[in-house]
Short mmCIF file of C-alpha atoms in Angstrom, two decimals:
data_model
loop_
_atom_site.label_atom_id
_atom_site.label_comp_id
_atom_site.label_asym_id
_atom_site.label_seq_id
_atom_site.Cartn_x
_atom_site.Cartn_y
_atom_site.Cartn_z
CA MET A 1 11.90 212.27 -33.57
CA GLU A 2 11.75 211.45 -30.09
CA PRO A 3 14.06 209.26 -28.88
CA LYS A 4 11.95 205.55 -28.23
CA ARG A 5 11.35 204.80 -24.13
CA ILE A 6 12.81 201.09 -23.52
CA ARG A 7 12.00 201.04 -20.27
CA GLU A 8 10.16 203.57 -17.27
CA GLY A 9 9.25 203.21 -13.20
CA TYR A 10 10.12 204.14 -9.81
CA LEU A 11 13.90 203.93 -8.77
CA VAL A 12 15.49 205.63 -5.77
CA LYS A 13 18.31 208.52 -7.25
CA LYS A 14 21.00 209.72 -4.46
CA GLY A 15 20.89 213.58 -4.74
CA SER A 16 24.39 214.60 -6.58
CA VAL A 17 24.38 218.00 -4.04
CA PHE A 18 22.75 216.45 -0.96
CA ASN A 19 23.63 212.66 -0.12
CA THR A 20 19.71 212.29 0.37
CA TRP A 21 17.64 209.11 -1.37
CA LYS A 22 14.54 209.65 -2.85
CA PRO A 23 12.12 208.25 -5.63
CA MET A 24 11.93 209.36 -8.53
CA TRP A 25 10.42 208.44 -11.83
CA VAL A 26 13.16 207.18 -14.11
CA VAL A 27 12.81 206.96 -18.31
CA LEU A 28 15.40 204.90 -20.14
CA LEU A 29 16.25 206.14 -23.85
CA GLU A 30 17.78 204.90 -26.47
CA ASP A 31 20.64 207.74 -25.65
CA GLY A 32 20.05 208.79 -22.14
CA ILE A 33 18.19 208.57 -19.13
CA GLU A 34 15.69 210.84 -17.72
CA PHE A 35 14.34 211.28 -14.31
CA TYR A 36 11.51 213.26 -12.85
CA LYS A 37 9.86 213.82 -9.12
CA LYS A 38 6.56 212.51 -10.18
CA LYS A 39 5.22 210.34 -12.93
CA SER A 40 2.87 213.24 -14.14
CA ASP A 41 5.50 215.86 -14.51
CA ASN A 42 6.17 216.99 -17.97
CA SER A 43 9.63 218.29 -17.94
CA PRO A 44 12.43 215.87 -16.49
CA LYS A 45 14.41 216.88 -12.94
CA GLY A 46 17.44 215.88 -14.70
CA MET A 47 18.84 213.78 -17.82
CA ILE A 48 21.97 211.60 -17.75
CA PRO A 49 23.44 210.93 -21.25
CA LEU A 50 24.76 207.55 -22.16
CA LYS A 51 27.08 207.63 -24.78
CA GLY A 52 30.47 206.68 -23.13
CA SER A 53 28.94 206.31 -19.59
CA THR A 54 29.85 203.02 -17.91
CA LEU A 55 27.50 200.92 -15.82
CA THR A 56 28.54 199.29 -12.58
CA SER A 57 26.50 197.12 -11.27
CA PRO A 58 26.16 195.49 -7.89
CA CYS A 59 27.45 198.71 -6.47
CA GLN A 60 28.05 198.22 -2.94
CA ASP A 61 29.34 201.49 -1.44
CA PHE A 62 26.54 202.09 0.76
CA GLY A 63 26.88 199.03 2.98
CA LYS A 64 23.36 197.70 3.58
CA ARG A 65 22.00 199.53 0.69
CA MET A 66 20.96 196.75 -1.50
CA PHE A 67 20.28 196.21 -5.22
CA VAL A 68 21.98 199.99 -6.05
CA PHE A 69 24.22 200.20 -9.85
CA LYS A 70 25.77 203.37 -10.73
CA ILE A 71 26.43 205.34 -14.19
CA THR A 72 29.47 207.36 -14.77
CA THR A 73 29.76 209.63 -17.53
CA THR A 74 32.60 210.81 -20.00
CA LYS A 75 32.42 213.94 -17.53
CA GLN A 76 33.11 211.32 -14.23
CA GLN A 77 30.01 211.86 -12.88
CA ASP A 78 28.44 209.62 -10.68
CA HIS A 79 24.62 208.18 -10.81
CA PHE A 80 23.36 206.11 -7.85
CA PHE A 81 19.97 204.16 -8.62
CA GLN A 82 18.46 202.11 -6.07
CA ALA A 83 16.08 199.18 -7.26
CA ALA A 84 13.16 197.41 -5.01
CA PHE A 85 14.34 194.18 -5.49
CA LEU A 86 16.62 192.01 -7.40
CA GLU A 87 15.25 190.62 -10.13
CA GLU A 88 14.06 194.93 -11.18
CA ARG A 89 17.51 196.08 -10.77
CA ASP A 90 18.98 193.12 -13.13
CA ALA A 91 16.13 194.67 -15.69
CA TRP A 92 17.17 197.80 -15.37
CA VAL A 93 21.20 197.11 -15.71
CA ARG A 94 20.77 194.72 -18.70
CA ASP A 95 18.73 197.40 -20.94
CA ILE A 96 21.51 200.25 -19.67
CA LYS A 97 24.05 198.49 -20.78
CA LYS A 98 22.27 197.11 -24.62
CA ALA A 99 21.56 200.82 -24.72
CA ILE A 100 25.33 202.20 -23.99
CA LYS A 101 26.31 199.14 -26.57
CA CYS A 102 23.92 200.23 -29.36
CA ILE A 103 25.01 203.99 -29.00
CA GLU A 104 28.51 202.53 -29.29
CA GLY A 105 27.72 200.19 -32.39
CA GLY A 106 25.26 203.12 -34.39
CA GLN A 107 22.74 200.66 -33.51
CA LYS A 108 19.33 201.18 -32.70
CA PHE A 109 17.97 199.47 -29.38
CA ALA A 110 15.96 195.89 -30.41
CA ARG A 111 15.34 193.18 -27.50
CA LYS A 112 16.49 189.70 -28.80
CA SER A 113 14.47 186.62 -28.67
CA THR A 114 14.73 185.08 -25.46
CA ARG A 115 15.19 181.51 -27.32
CA ARG A 116 18.13 180.04 -25.45
CA SER A 117 20.80 177.88 -27.06
CA ILE A 118 21.01 174.31 -25.91
CA ARG A 119 24.75 174.66 -25.13
CA LEU A 120 25.24 176.85 -22.51
CA PRO A 121 27.89 179.77 -23.11
CA GLU A 122 31.28 179.77 -21.40
CA THR A 123 30.68 182.76 -19.44
CA ILE A 124 27.52 181.27 -16.74
CA ASP A 125 24.45 184.03 -17.00
CA LEU A 126 24.33 184.49 -12.82
CA GLY A 127 20.98 185.64 -13.68
CA ALA A 128 19.04 182.64 -14.97
CA LEU A 129 21.10 180.45 -12.60
CA TYR A 130 19.65 182.65 -10.19
CA LEU A 131 16.07 182.32 -11.18
CA SER A 132 16.66 177.95 -11.61
CA MET A 133 18.03 178.01 -8.11
CA LYS A 134 14.64 179.79 -7.02
CA ASP A 135 12.51 177.09 -9.08
CA THR A 136 9.78 175.99 -6.40
CA GLU A 137 9.80 172.43 -7.78
CA LYS A 138 13.50 172.04 -8.85
CA GLY A 139 15.04 174.65 -7.17
CA ILE A 140 16.69 174.89 -3.60
CA LYS A 141 14.50 173.75 -1.09
CA GLU A 142 14.30 176.69 1.71
CA LEU A 143 14.52 174.80 5.14
CA ASN A 144 13.54 176.29 8.61
CA LEU A 145 17.31 175.23 10.21
CA GLU A 146 18.49 175.74 13.86
CA LYS A 147 21.85 176.67 15.25
CA ASP A 148 22.98 178.35 18.53
CA LYS A 149 19.33 178.31 19.82
CA LYS A 150 18.57 180.43 17.01
CA ILE A 151 15.89 179.59 14.01
CA PHE A 152 16.58 180.41 10.83
CA ASN A 153 13.96 180.34 8.83
CA HIS A 154 13.67 180.38 4.49
CA CYS A 155 17.30 179.35 4.49
CA PHE A 156 19.78 176.87 3.45
CA THR A 157 23.17 175.69 4.13
CA GLY A 158 26.11 176.16 1.82
CA ASN A 159 26.92 172.53 0.87
CA CYS A 160 23.61 172.26 -0.31
CA VAL A 161 23.69 175.07 -2.55
CA ILE A 162 27.17 173.41 -4.19
CA ASP A 163 25.12 169.67 -4.08
CA TRP A 164 22.37 171.58 -6.39
CA LEU A 165 24.99 172.84 -8.35
CA VAL A 166 26.35 169.77 -9.32
CA SER A 167 23.71 167.37 -9.56
CA ASN A 168 21.94 169.86 -12.22
CA GLN A 169 25.04 169.94 -13.81
CA SER A 170 25.94 173.74 -13.75
CA VAL A 171 29.40 172.73 -12.52
CA ARG A 172 31.95 169.85 -13.27
CA ASN A 173 32.64 169.76 -9.83
CA ARG A 174 32.61 170.99 -5.99
CA GLN A 175 35.13 173.71 -6.50
CA GLU A 176 33.90 174.77 -9.75
CA GLY A 177 30.77 175.22 -7.96
CA LEU A 178 32.46 176.92 -4.84
CA MET A 179 33.46 179.67 -7.61
CA ILE A 180 29.87 180.11 -8.90
CA ALA A 181 28.37 180.35 -5.73
CA SER A 182 31.24 182.85 -4.54
CA SER A 183 29.77 184.94 -7.53
CA LEU A 184 26.42 184.89 -6.95
CA LEU A 185 27.24 186.08 -3.14
CA ASN A 186 29.03 189.06 -4.65
CA GLU A 187 26.67 189.96 -7.24
CA GLY A 188 23.88 189.82 -4.23
CA TYR A 189 21.91 186.57 -5.48
CA LEU A 190 22.28 184.83 -2.05
CA GLN A 191 23.00 186.16 1.45
CA PRO A 192 24.64 185.28 4.81
CA ALA A 193 22.82 184.09 7.25
CA GLY A 194 24.55 183.84 10.46
CA ASP A 195 27.75 184.33 12.12
CA MET A 196 29.83 181.40 10.04
CA SER A 197 28.74 182.97 6.50
CA LYS A 198 28.78 186.63 7.30
CA SER A 199 32.45 186.51 8.78
CA ALA A 200 33.44 184.67 5.46
CA ALA A 201 31.67 187.10 3.29
CA ASP A 202 33.20 189.76 5.16
CA GLY A 203 36.25 188.52 5.39
CA ILE A 204 39.41 188.18 2.60
CA ALA A 205 39.35 184.80 2.28
CA GLU A 206 39.76 183.47 -1.18
CA ASN A 207 36.24 182.16 -1.13
CA PRO A 208 33.69 183.98 0.79
CA PHE A 209 31.34 181.25 0.27
CA LEU A 210 30.96 178.15 2.43
CA ASP A 211 31.15 174.85 1.26
CA ASN A 212 29.59 174.00 4.73
CA PRO A 213 26.67 171.87 6.39
CA ASP A 214 26.36 174.82 9.36
CA ALA A 215 26.66 177.87 6.85
CA PHE A 216 23.85 179.34 6.40
CA TYR A 217 22.34 181.12 2.91
CA TYR A 218 19.18 183.15 1.95
CA PHE A 219 17.62 184.47 -1.21
CA PRO A 220 17.23 188.02 -0.87
CA ASP A 221 13.54 188.02 -1.70
CA SER A 222 12.42 185.11 0.16
CA GLY A 223 11.04 186.76 3.53
CA PHE A 224 14.16 184.92 5.72
CA PHE A 225 13.92 185.94 9.33
CA CYS A 226 15.59 184.44 12.14
CA GLU A 227 13.75 183.99 15.59
CA GLU A 228 15.04 183.92 19.26
CA ASN A 229 17.19 186.22 21.31
CA SER A 230 20.03 187.29 19.38
CA SER A 231 21.74 190.50 18.58
CA ASP A 232 21.88 189.98 14.85
CA ASP A 233 20.63 192.32 12.75
CA ASP A 234 18.07 190.09 11.20
CA VAL A 235 15.75 189.18 14.17
CA ILE A 236 12.09 189.64 13.55
CA LEU A 237 9.63 188.14 16.04
CA LYS A 238 5.78 189.55 14.43
CA GLU A 239 3.89 186.91 13.07
CA GLU A 240 2.45 189.01 9.87
CA PHE A 241 6.55 188.89 8.42
CA ARG A 242 6.66 184.87 8.64
CA GLY A 243 4.75 184.90 5.01
CA VAL A 244 6.83 183.81 1.96
CA ILE A 245 7.47 186.93 -0.46
CA ILE A 246 5.24 186.70 -3.54
CA LYS A 247 5.60 190.13 -5.07
CA GLN A 248 7.40 194.06 -4.44
CA GLY A 249 7.20 197.24 -5.88
CA CYS A 250 6.51 200.63 -6.01
CA LEU A 251 3.57 202.31 -6.04
CA LEU A 252 1.43 205.28 -4.74
CA LYS A 253 -0.31 205.33 -1.83
CA GLN A 254 -2.89 208.47 -0.70
CA GLY A 255 -2.28 209.20 3.25
CA HIS A 256 -5.54 208.78 5.31
CA ARG A 257 -5.40 212.38 6.90
CA ARG A 258 -3.71 214.41 4.47
CA LYS A 259 -5.07 213.02 1.46
CA ASN A 260 -1.73 213.40 -0.38
CA TRP A 261 0.19 210.72 -2.39
CA LYS A 262 3.44 209.57 -1.64
CA VAL A 263 5.83 206.64 -3.62
CA ARG A 264 6.12 203.85 -1.37
CA LYS A 265 7.79 200.09 -1.50
CA PHE A 266 5.30 197.21 -1.08
CA ILE A 267 5.69 193.98 -0.19
CA LEU A 268 2.84 191.43 -0.36
CA ARG A 269 3.42 188.16 1.93
CA GLU A 270 1.20 185.20 2.05
CA ASP A 271 0.23 182.78 4.88
CA PRO A 272 -0.03 185.43 6.97
CA ALA A 273 -1.82 187.40 4.50
CA TYR A 274 0.36 191.20 4.64
CA LEU A 275 0.79 194.00 2.74
CA HIS A 276 3.58 195.80 3.84
CA TYR A 277 4.59 199.25 3.14
CA TYR A 278 8.50 200.86 3.22
CA ASP A 279 9.71 204.43 3.22
CA PRO A 280 11.40 203.34 -0.94
CA ALA A 281 14.69 205.42 0.25
CA GLY A 282 15.59 202.53 2.50
CA ALA A 283 14.04 202.56 5.86
CA GLU A 284 14.32 199.29 7.00
CA ASP A 285 11.35 198.97 8.71
CA PRO A 286 7.88 199.31 7.54
CA LEU A 287 5.51 202.35 7.32
CA GLY A 288 2.85 200.28 7.99
CA ALA A 289 0.83 196.84 6.60
CA ILE A 290 -2.45 196.11 5.64
CA HIS A 291 -3.92 192.69 6.93
CA LEU A 292 -5.40 191.27 3.81
CA ARG A 293 -7.55 188.16 5.30
CA GLY A 294 -10.80 188.81 4.21
CA CYS A 295 -10.18 192.01 1.92
CA VAL A 296 -11.93 193.32 -1.02
CA VAL A 297 -9.75 194.75 -3.72
CA THR A 298 -11.43 196.36 -7.07
CA SER A 299 -9.79 198.71 -9.67
CA VAL A 300 -11.54 202.62 -9.58
CA GLU A 301 -11.79 204.88 -12.15
CA SER A 302 -11.60 207.73 -9.38
CA ASN A 303 -11.41 208.68 -6.24
CA SER A 304 -13.82 211.69 -5.15
CA ASN A 305 -11.05 211.83 -1.97
CA GLY A 306 -8.52 214.44 -3.34
CA ARG A 307 -7.63 212.48 -6.61
CA LYS A 308 -8.75 214.13 -10.04
CA SER A 309 -10.75 211.40 -12.00
CA GLU A 310 -8.37 211.87 -15.12
CA GLU A 311 -5.75 209.67 -13.01
CA GLU A 312 -5.43 206.09 -14.33
CA ASN A 313 -4.37 203.10 -12.95
CA LEU A 314 -6.13 203.27 -9.32
CA PHE A 315 -7.33 200.44 -7.25
CA GLU A 316 -8.52 200.16 -3.63
CA ILE A 317 -8.13 197.94 -1.02
CA ILE A 318 -10.93 197.73 1.95
CA THR A 319 -10.27 195.49 4.43
CA ALA A 320 -12.16 192.94 7.03
CA ASP A 321 -11.93 195.90 9.69
CA GLU A 322 -13.45 198.19 6.73
CA VAL A 323 -10.26 200.68 6.04
CA HIS A 324 -9.70 201.99 2.65
CA TYR A 325 -6.77 201.96 1.17
CA PHE A 326 -5.86 203.88 -2.31
CA LEU A 327 -3.28 203.03 -4.88
CA GLN A 328 -2.03 203.77 -8.00
CA ALA A 329 0.01 201.52 -10.29
CA ALA A 330 2.27 202.80 -13.17
CA THR A 331 0.45 201.14 -15.62
CA PRO A 332 -2.42 198.81 -16.83
CA LYS A 333 -0.94 196.05 -16.10
CA GLU A 334 0.32 196.39 -13.30
CA ARG A 335 -2.47 197.12 -11.66
CA THR A 336 -4.07 194.10 -13.17
CA GLU A 337 -1.08 192.11 -11.73
CA TRP A 338 -1.57 193.55 -7.99
CA ILE A 339 -4.85 193.30 -7.94
CA LYS A 340 -4.55 189.37 -8.61
CA ALA A 341 -1.85 188.86 -6.69
CA ILE A 342 -3.94 190.45 -3.71
CA GLN A 343 -6.85 188.58 -4.25
CA VAL A 344 -4.54 185.23 -4.01
CA ALA A 345 -3.03 186.38 -1.03
CA SER A 346 -6.64 187.19 0.76
CA ARG A 347 -7.90 183.52 0.19
CA THR A 348 -5.02 181.97 0.68
CA GLY A 349 -3.57 183.49 3.78
CA LYS A 350 -4.64 183.64 7.19
#
């Protein structure tokens, strides 16, 4: 009997021989992880046994690379994977940890009910807390803040984070809130913006998070950017990056010239409505952008320009300038989600 498939999708993997990062189709099984060069490949390029393995997340061995986790096997071999965004990394980490625990206990992998207990556990669930903080109605309000002749968009202050934790009774006092905020920062749920918060995060202080109205922070998937003349690495001046991120993930994209297909990381923003695509191996600048205002997006069963008819989950974007883009999702559900999100952005974004 074949092992049960628990989770699958695109992740970026670091090579074991060469230090290159490449997108792989990764499949989590009950007893191991298989990774393929392409989703359509019949045999995996490699397999990582989970029995006796340990998992490290977040893994901060690679500087600016975010959303990385590490699996260390019993033979002390390290395997590094990078997700496209925070929630995706956490979902993989949760399932891998559970799979390892099930192997150790001789149990079958089974998902528990998501119903929560009325009483909070002693160990705070940072992932659940992060989602509450991002809630558009009851969460922390993202603002445009000005300091040192720079405008920080989609961010908030350190003292606002502590205020929110206390007012929502997530912590008992500000000192406890400082400890939780520091943990959120260390785990990558919060990011520092500006010199003051970055200096604290990079230093050796007891608390890398600052309960201070002049210390700025942002959510990693918020669309944060900083304006005006600055040496700050976060400066982005283009209008098309102002939109709030509403969806992101990896898709296959067909090239316009060679008609070949490559994995790209896509980030969908609204108001203004743009779909940027990146090299998933870690390039900071986008390879291109699709202006979605007035576009048409539909599912297609085949593509006469280089795609076989048996390939599934294709969809097409036709821009207002009549440029055609062919994309492929991993599943029918994922295709439907992308189409709906793009349709909403194209109607509401300028």
